[in-house]
């Protein structure tokens, strides 16, 4: 094989330009980032659980938090499993490279040994000279001299290549050892987090047993809460429908509110839409403990509870913030419930429920992250729950898809 082609083969084989490996490294980095994010969520949930330990003995809030943490630990362990799978693939690829490089070192050494043996058999300072002088003419003599010169240089290059390949082999073997250590750490972390998950599940089961001892009382409370929630939802839908109808005075299509907005309102509406997935949370701290859509009751799994928004468990008496600039269009209080605030952002409406101590009134203009009030907190409690919804005209949206992911 010509020396130049030979070197190119070695370059592409051993320089580490491995596209699959690069892809694995990038995926591994994303998984590590996700693991850190999930650990932060677990820590935040744990802090809220500590706050609910003594304060709300008959509340389902603690059970909701435990259920959320079980789900978080499940995601964490699955993520670690994915990292372990990637580590296995990395180890497999690196092991293959080690074997290939070891074979190449052996091949280079064998070729060099043959060259040395050949040189030994033809040793002697006069052999080369006789070979050159026996040429027919000067040009042939010159070519023979160049042959000896190139042969000598090739031997030196072979030595250099052997040393360089051995060095890369050692580096790759060190990398393999690090990858194996990394995998063992992941396995240890997975075992540790699995034990934590079992502990949380145990606490969850204890909480379920404790709450079920008050089943009649809880079922009565649940029925009352469902009636109030349905009543509240009807009121919110009526308010939104009235607001939509008020804006449709000149529209030929009764469902097209956007066409009746002023240029300024359209700009707000467009900006709101363009910021989907980047809007701030309505509370500075918090975790989602009830999701958009149909949720199973945390205690009675046969009972399904519809949710037109999300419930955010946060620090007691936290400030509630407008997630975007807009106008306060309605403030509502239903008997037995705390205040509800509706903000309009063009043809989008945000709903904030379970509030007190409002700092806004109907008709006020609010800006991004302006405080509009506080979340209601039961006496003696250190955590509270804010219900939050987003509507596009009469269509309810999943707020989790609009607010920024923590």
CSV table of N, CA, C and O in Angstrom, one decimal, residues 10 22 26 70 87 98 114 119 126 175 183-184 188 194 219 230 243 269 281 331 403:
chain,number,residue,atom,x,y,z
A,10,UNK,N,-5.1,5.5,8.2
A,10,UNK,CA,-4.9,5.6,9.7
A,10,UNK,C,-5.5,6.8,10.2
A,10,UNK,O,-6.1,6.8,11.3
A,22,UNK,N,-20.2,11.2,18.3
A,22,UNK,CA,-20.5,12.6,18.5
A,22,UNK,C,-22.0,12.7,18.9
A,22,UNK,O,-22.4,13.4,19.8
A,26,UNK,N,-23.8,14.1,22.3
A,26,UNK,CA,-24.8,15.2,22.4
A,26,UNK,C,-26.1,14.7,23.1
A,26,UNK,O,-26.6,15.4,23.9
A,70,UNK,N,-43.7,10.9,43.0
A,70,UNK,CA,-43.5,9.6,42.5
A,70,UNK,C,-43.3,9.7,41.0
A,70,UNK,O,-42.4,9.0,40.4
A,87,UNK,N,-24.3,4.9,27.7
A,87,UNK,CA,-22.9,4.6,28.2
A,87,UNK,C,-22.5,3.2,27.6
A,87,UNK,O,-21.3,3.0,27.2
A,98,UNK,N,-10.4,0.3,20.4
A,98,UNK,CA,-9.3,-0.3,21.1
A,98,UNK,C,-8.8,-1.5,20.4
A,98,UNK,O,-7.6,-1.7,20.1
A,114,UNK,N,9.9,-6.8,9.8
A,114,UNK,CA,10.3,-7.4,8.5
A,114,UNK,C,11.3,-6.5,7.9
A,114,UNK,O,12.3,-6.9,7.2
A,119,UNK,N,16.8,-5.4,6.3
A,119,UNK,CA,18.0,-4.6,6.4
A,119,UNK,C,19.2,-5.3,7.0
A,119,UNK,O,20.4,-5.2,6.6
A,126,UNK,N,29.1,-1.4,1.9
A,126,UNK,CA,29.5,-1.4,0.5
A,126,UNK,C,28.4,-2.0,-0.4
A,126,UNK,O,28.4,-1.8,-1.6
A,175,UNK,N,-9.9,6.4,28.0
A,175,UNK,CA,-11.2,6.9,27.8
A,175,UNK,C,-12.2,5.8,28.1
A,175,UNK,O,-13.3,6.0,28.8
A,183,UNK,N,-20.3,4.7,34.0
A,183,UNK,CA,-21.5,3.8,34.0
A,183,UNK,C,-21.7,3.2,35.4
A,183,UNK,O,-22.9,3.2,35.8
A,184,UNK,N,-20.7,2.9,36.1
A,184,UNK,CA,-20.9,2.4,37.5
A,184,UNK,C,-21.5,3.4,38.4
A,184,UNK,O,-22.3,3.1,39.2
A,188,UNK,N,-25.0,3.2,40.3
A,188,UNK,CA,-25.1,3.4,41.8
A,188,UNK,C,-26.2,4.5,42.0
A,188,UNK,O,-27.0,4.4,43.0
A,194,UNK,N,-33.8,4.7,43.2
A,194,UNK,CA,-34.9,3.7,43.3
A,194,UNK,C,-35.3,3.5,44.7
A,194,UNK,O,-36.5,3.3,45.0
A,219,UNK,N,-65.5,12.2,50.8
A,219,UNK,CA,-66.4,12.1,49.6
A,219,UNK,C,-67.4,13.2,49.6
A,219,UNK,O,-67.8,13.7,48.6
A,230,UNK,N,-67.9,23.0,39.0
A,230,UNK,CA,-68.8,23.1,37.8
A,230,UNK,C,-69.5,24.5,37.7
A,230,UNK,O,-69.6,25.1,36.6
A,243,UNK,N,-67.7,38.5,27.0
A,243,UNK,CA,-66.6,39.3,26.5
A,243,UNK,C,-66.4,39.1,25.0
A,243,UNK,O,-66.2,40.1,24.3
A,269,UNK,N,-52.2,40.4,20.8
A,269,UNK,CA,-52.6,39.1,20.6
A,269,UNK,C,-51.5,38.3,19.9
A,269,UNK,O,-51.1,37.2,20.2
A,281,UNK,N,-44.3,31.9,34.6
A,281,UNK,CA,-45.3,31.3,35.5
A,281,UNK,C,-46.1,32.4,36.2
A,281,UNK,O,-45.5,33.5,36.5
A,331,UNK,N,-63.5,40.6,37.4
A,331,UNK,CA,-63.2,40.1,38.7
A,331,UNK,C,-64.4,39.5,39.3
A,331,UNK,O,-65.5,40.1,39.3
A,403,UNK,N,-46.5,28.2,29.2
A,403,UNK,CA,-45.5,28.8,30.1
A,403,UNK,C,-44.2,28.1,29.9
A,403,UNK,O,-44.1,27.0,29.4
